[in-house]
Amino acid sequence: QVQLVESGGGLVQAGESLRLSCAASGSIFSTNPMGWYRQAPGKQRELVARITRGDTTYADSVKGRFTISRDNAKKTVYLQMNSLKAEETGVYFCNALVFGNNYWGQGTQVTVSS
């Protein structure tokens, strides 16, 4: 069993930064892919960034502004978000893929005012 707990969301102005954290517990290892997804009001959940071992993947819209990183000793994944835009408002969910099962956190709200 894997548990994921996100933190770091909040209300910011457009152009500002936020850093999200996802603390994992349970049977999760450094080789398990982890990622961040965003769900805006009335829209489907979409991938923002993913990290697998040392490889990272980003949605085109966030490349150059967002950085995903991982501290394996702490079982924590981070998402540094710079130059935030109003359209990036939504609930950000942490995801982990472990033995073929997808695990999700409860989400953290990010609101970017224009």
PDB file of C-alpha atoms in Angstrom:
ATOM      1  CA  GLN A   1       0.000   0.000   0.000  1.00  0.00           C
ATOM      2  CA  VAL A   2       1.171   3.482  -0.887  1.00  0.00           C
ATOM      3  CA  GLN A   3       0.029   6.791   0.569  1.00  0.00           C
ATOM      4  CA  LEU A   4       0.704  10.162  -1.008  1.00  0.00           C
ATOM      5  CA  VAL A   5       0.250  13.502   0.740  1.00  0.00           C
ATOM      6  CA  GLU A   6       0.574  16.754  -1.167  1.00  0.00           C
ATOM      7  CA  SER A   7       1.295  20.170   0.291  1.00  0.00           C
ATOM      8  CA  GLY A   8       2.391  23.612  -0.815  1.00  0.00           C
ATOM      9  CA  GLY A   9      -0.624  24.857  -2.714  1.00  0.00           C
ATOM     10  CA  GLY A  10      -2.060  28.300  -2.231  1.00  0.00           C
ATOM     11  CA  LEU A  11      -3.100  31.593  -3.777  1.00  0.00           C
ATOM     12  CA  VAL A  12      -0.533  33.533  -5.788  1.00  0.00           C
ATOM     13  CA  GLN A  13      -0.470  36.311  -8.355  1.00  0.00           C
ATOM     14  CA  ALA A  14       0.330  35.600 -11.980  1.00  0.00           C
ATOM     15  CA  GLY A  15       4.095  35.536 -12.479  1.00  0.00           C
ATOM     16  CA  GLU A  16       4.832  34.288  -8.977  1.00  0.00           C
ATOM     17  CA  SER A  17       6.156  30.912  -7.882  1.00  0.00           C
ATOM     18  CA  LEU A  18       5.047  27.986  -5.765  1.00  0.00           C
ATOM     19  CA  ARG A  19       6.706  24.760  -4.715  1.00  0.00           C
ATOM     20  CA  LEU A  20       4.566  21.683  -4.245  1.00  0.00           C
ATOM     21  CA  SER A  21       5.663  18.667  -2.244  1.00  0.00           C
ATOM     22  CA  CYS A  22       4.407  15.092  -2.286  1.00  0.00           C
ATOM     23  CA  ALA A  23       5.435  12.868   0.597  1.00  0.00           C
ATOM     24  CA  ALA A  24       5.094   9.161  -0.086  1.00  0.00           C
ATOM     25  CA  SER A  25       4.922   6.319   2.388  1.00  0.00           C
ATOM     26  CA  GLY A  26       4.577   2.590   2.071  1.00  0.00           C
ATOM     27  CA  SER A  27       6.060   0.268  -0.539  1.00  0.00           C
ATOM     28  CA  ILE A  28       7.450   2.809  -2.967  1.00  0.00           C
ATOM     29  CA  PHE A  29      10.954   2.871  -4.332  1.00  0.00           C
ATOM     30  CA  SER A  30      13.206   5.192  -6.272  1.00  0.00           C
ATOM     31  CA  THR A  31      12.496   3.215  -9.445  1.00  0.00           C
ATOM     32  CA  ASN A  32       8.748   3.871  -9.321  1.00  0.00           C
ATOM     33  CA  PRO A  33       7.560   6.627 -11.640  1.00  0.00           C
ATOM     34  CA  MET A  34       5.956   9.584  -9.905  1.00  0.00           C
ATOM     35  CA  GLY A  35       4.288  12.633 -11.318  1.00  0.00           C
ATOM     36  CA  TRP A  36       2.098  15.680 -10.923  1.00  0.00           C
ATOM     37  CA  TYR A  37      -1.261  16.120 -12.600  1.00  0.00           C
ATOM     38  CA  ARG A  38      -3.548  19.135 -12.712  1.00  0.00           C
ATOM     39  CA  GLN A  39      -7.321  19.242 -12.847  1.00  0.00           C
ATOM     40  CA  ALA A  40      -8.886  22.575 -13.672  1.00  0.00           C
ATOM     41  CA  PRO A  41     -12.588  23.216 -12.948  1.00  0.00           C
ATOM     42  CA  GLY A  42     -14.740  21.384 -15.475  1.00  0.00           C
ATOM     43  CA  LYS A  43     -11.757  19.786 -17.188  1.00  0.00           C
ATOM     44  CA  GLN A  44     -10.061  16.416 -17.210  1.00  0.00           C
ATOM     45  CA  ARG A  45      -7.007  15.676 -15.163  1.00  0.00           C
ATOM     46  CA  GLU A  46      -3.851  16.230 -17.221  1.00  0.00           C
ATOM     47  CA  LEU A  47      -0.187  15.416 -16.805  1.00  0.00           C
ATOM     48  CA  VAL A  48       2.031  18.306 -15.762  1.00  0.00           C
ATOM     49  CA  ALA A  49       5.330  16.534 -15.092  1.00  0.00           C
ATOM     50  CA  ARG A  50       6.663  13.057 -14.440  1.00  0.00           C
ATOM     51  CA  ILE A  51       9.934  11.677 -13.126  1.00  0.00           C
ATOM     52  CA  THR A  52      11.208   8.147 -13.625  1.00  0.00           C
ATOM     53  CA  ARG A  53      14.606   7.447 -12.137  1.00  0.00           C
ATOM     54  CA  GLY A  54      16.535  10.439 -13.529  1.00  0.00           C
ATOM     55  CA  ASP A  55      14.339  11.066 -16.562  1.00  0.00           C
ATOM     56  CA  THR A  56      11.757  13.831 -16.584  1.00  0.00           C
ATOM     57  CA  THR A  57       8.781  14.597 -18.815  1.00  0.00           C
ATOM     58  CA  TYR A  58       6.838  17.856 -18.963  1.00  0.00           C
ATOM     59  CA  ALA A  59       3.686  19.115 -20.578  1.00  0.00           C
ATOM     60  CA  ASP A  60       4.647  21.473 -23.386  1.00  0.00           C
ATOM     61  CA  SER A  61       2.898  24.367 -21.668  1.00  0.00           C
ATOM     62  CA  VAL A  62       5.157  24.229 -18.594  1.00  0.00           C
ATOM     63  CA  LYS A  63       8.538  23.461 -20.144  1.00  0.00           C
ATOM     64  CA  GLY A  64      11.143  25.927 -19.011  1.00  0.00           C
ATOM     65  CA  ARG A  65       9.036  27.149 -16.074  1.00  0.00           C
ATOM     66  CA  PHE A  66       8.314  24.033 -13.982  1.00  0.00           C
ATOM     67  CA  THR A  67      10.838  21.607 -12.548  1.00  0.00           C
ATOM     68  CA  ILE A  68      10.080  18.213 -11.049  1.00  0.00           C
ATOM     69  CA  SER A  69      12.600  16.684  -8.683  1.00  0.00           C
ATOM     70  CA  ARG A  70      12.832  13.831  -6.246  1.00  0.00           C
ATOM     71  CA  ASP A  71      14.493  13.156  -2.915  1.00  0.00           C
ATOM     72  CA  ASN A  72      14.585   9.376  -2.696  1.00  0.00           C
ATOM     73  CA  ALA A  73      15.839   9.335   0.876  1.00  0.00           C
ATOM     74  CA  LYS A  74      12.751  11.301   1.937  1.00  0.00           C
ATOM     75  CA  LYS A  75      10.420   9.579  -0.556  1.00  0.00           C
ATOM     76  CA  THR A  76       9.339  13.039  -1.621  1.00  0.00           C
ATOM     77  CA  VAL A  77       8.689  14.544  -5.029  1.00  0.00           C
ATOM     78  CA  TYR A  78       8.668  18.283  -5.621  1.00  0.00           C
ATOM     79  CA  LEU A  79       7.240  20.517  -8.307  1.00  0.00           C
ATOM     80  CA  GLN A  80       8.799  23.952  -8.551  1.00  0.00           C
ATOM     81  CA  MET A  81       6.447  26.192 -10.498  1.00  0.00           C
ATOM     82  CA  ASN A  82       7.722  29.553 -11.714  1.00  0.00           C
ATOM     83  CA  SER A  83       6.034  32.302 -13.695  1.00  0.00           C
ATOM     84  CA  LEU A  84       2.614  30.880 -12.936  1.00  0.00           C
ATOM     85  CA  LYS A  85      -0.303  31.748 -15.192  1.00  0.00           C
ATOM     86  CA  ALA A  86      -3.965  32.198 -14.327  1.00  0.00           C
ATOM     87  CA  GLU A  87      -4.919  29.247 -16.543  1.00  0.00           C
ATOM     88  CA  GLU A  88      -2.799  26.984 -14.361  1.00  0.00           C
ATOM     89  CA  THR A  89      -5.306  27.271 -11.546  1.00  0.00           C
ATOM     90  CA  GLY A  90      -6.588  23.916 -10.402  1.00  0.00           C
ATOM     91  CA  VAL A  91      -6.117  21.016  -8.054  1.00  0.00           C
ATOM     92  CA  TYR A  92      -2.697  19.433  -8.345  1.00  0.00           C
ATOM     93  CA  PHE A  93      -2.501  15.715  -7.660  1.00  0.00           C
ATOM     94  CA  CYS A  94       0.526  13.588  -6.963  1.00  0.00           C
ATOM     95  CA  ASN A  95       0.663  10.193  -8.662  1.00  0.00           C
ATOM     96  CA  ALA A  96       2.796   7.098  -8.220  1.00  0.00           C
ATOM     97  CA  LEU A  97       2.879   3.946 -10.316  1.00  0.00           C
ATOM     98  CA  VAL A  98       3.779   0.934  -8.197  1.00  0.00           C
ATOM     99  CA  PHE A  99       3.594  -2.658  -9.463  1.00  0.00           C
ATOM    100  CA  GLY A 100       1.130  -1.592 -12.145  1.00  0.00           C
ATOM    101  CA  ASN A 101      -1.182   0.232  -9.741  1.00  0.00           C
ATOM    102  CA  ASN A 102      -1.823   3.972  -9.846  1.00  0.00           C
ATOM    103  CA  TYR A 103      -1.906   5.756  -6.505  1.00  0.00           C
ATOM    104  CA  TRP A 104      -3.157   9.308  -5.994  1.00  0.00           C
ATOM    105  CA  GLY A 105      -2.929  11.888  -3.279  1.00  0.00           C
ATOM    106  CA  GLN A 106      -5.861  13.986  -2.134  1.00  0.00           C
ATOM    107  CA  GLY A 107      -4.712  16.993  -4.131  1.00  0.00           C
ATOM    108  CA  THR A 108      -3.658  20.515  -3.284  1.00  0.00           C
ATOM    109  CA  GLN A 109      -5.365  23.641  -4.616  1.00  0.00           C
ATOM    110  CA  VAL A 110      -3.355  26.141  -6.609  1.00  0.00           C
ATOM    111  CA  THR A 111      -5.056  29.415  -7.477  1.00  0.00           C
ATOM    112  CA  VAL A 112      -3.321  31.943  -9.688  1.00  0.00           C
ATOM    113  CA  SER A 113      -4.960  35.338  -9.866  1.00  0.00           C
ATOM    114  CA  SER A 114      -4.430  37.552 -12.895  1.00  0.00           C
TER     115      SER A 114
END
